[in-house]
Short mmCIF file of C-alpha atoms in Angstrom, two decimals:
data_model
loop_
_atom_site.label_atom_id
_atom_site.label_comp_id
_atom_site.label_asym_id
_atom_site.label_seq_id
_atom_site.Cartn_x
_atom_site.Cartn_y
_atom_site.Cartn_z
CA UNK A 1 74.47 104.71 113.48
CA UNK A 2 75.13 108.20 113.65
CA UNK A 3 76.15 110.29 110.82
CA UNK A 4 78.96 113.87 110.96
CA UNK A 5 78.19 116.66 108.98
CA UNK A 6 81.46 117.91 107.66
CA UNK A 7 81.96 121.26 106.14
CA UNK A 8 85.42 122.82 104.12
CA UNK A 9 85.81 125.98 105.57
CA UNK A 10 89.74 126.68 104.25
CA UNK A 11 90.86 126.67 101.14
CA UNK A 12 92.84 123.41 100.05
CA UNK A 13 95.80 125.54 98.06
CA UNK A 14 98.87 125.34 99.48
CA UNK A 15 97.92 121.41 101.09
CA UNK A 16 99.84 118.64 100.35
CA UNK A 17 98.19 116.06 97.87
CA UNK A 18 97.14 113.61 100.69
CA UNK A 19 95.52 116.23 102.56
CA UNK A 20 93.32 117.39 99.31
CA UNK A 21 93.14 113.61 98.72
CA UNK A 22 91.33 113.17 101.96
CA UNK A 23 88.91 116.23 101.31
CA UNK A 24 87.87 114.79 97.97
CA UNK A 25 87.36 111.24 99.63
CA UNK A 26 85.17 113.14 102.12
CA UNK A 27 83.28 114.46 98.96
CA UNK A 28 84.61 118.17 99.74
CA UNK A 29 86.15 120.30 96.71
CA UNK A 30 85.24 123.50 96.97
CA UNK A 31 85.11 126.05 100.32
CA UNK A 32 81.44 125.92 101.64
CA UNK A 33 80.79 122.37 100.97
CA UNK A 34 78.92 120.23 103.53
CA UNK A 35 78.78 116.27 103.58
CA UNK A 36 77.35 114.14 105.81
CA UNK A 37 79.47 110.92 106.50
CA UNK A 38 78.72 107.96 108.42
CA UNK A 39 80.28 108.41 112.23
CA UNK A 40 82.89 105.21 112.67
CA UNK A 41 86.62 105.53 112.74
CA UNK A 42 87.51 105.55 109.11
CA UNK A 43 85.78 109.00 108.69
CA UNK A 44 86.98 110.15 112.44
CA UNK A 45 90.47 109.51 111.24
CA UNK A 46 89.86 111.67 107.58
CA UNK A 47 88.56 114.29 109.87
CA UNK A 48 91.18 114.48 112.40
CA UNK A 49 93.80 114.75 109.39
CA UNK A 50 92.86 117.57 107.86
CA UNK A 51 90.66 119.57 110.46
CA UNK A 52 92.51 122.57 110.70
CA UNK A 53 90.17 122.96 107.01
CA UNK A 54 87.19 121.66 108.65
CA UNK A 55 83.92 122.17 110.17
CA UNK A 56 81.71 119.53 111.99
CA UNK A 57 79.07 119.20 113.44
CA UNK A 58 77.67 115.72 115.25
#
């Protein structure tokens, strides 16, 4: 399987909680982060909420 390299790019003040919820499940705190996540739809779906704050790369 495929794994996404995901990268916090935004800042997370001003977010709603579930939106800086989702960055910390995806291991991302702190602008400049990178994490690489397994590619299935659980991470797809973290990713699509909250990638106006996101980079990726496949």
């Amino acid at each position: 399987m495929a794994d996404i390299k995901v990268k916090l790019v935004k800042s997370l003040i001003g977010s709603k909680k579930d939106q800086i919820a989702t960055a910390t499940a995806l291991g991302l705190h702190k602008i400049g982060d990178v994490s690489v996540q397994p590619d299935n739809a659980q991470t797809r779906g973290k990713i699509n909420k909250i990638s106006h704050l996101l980079a990726v790369e496949e």
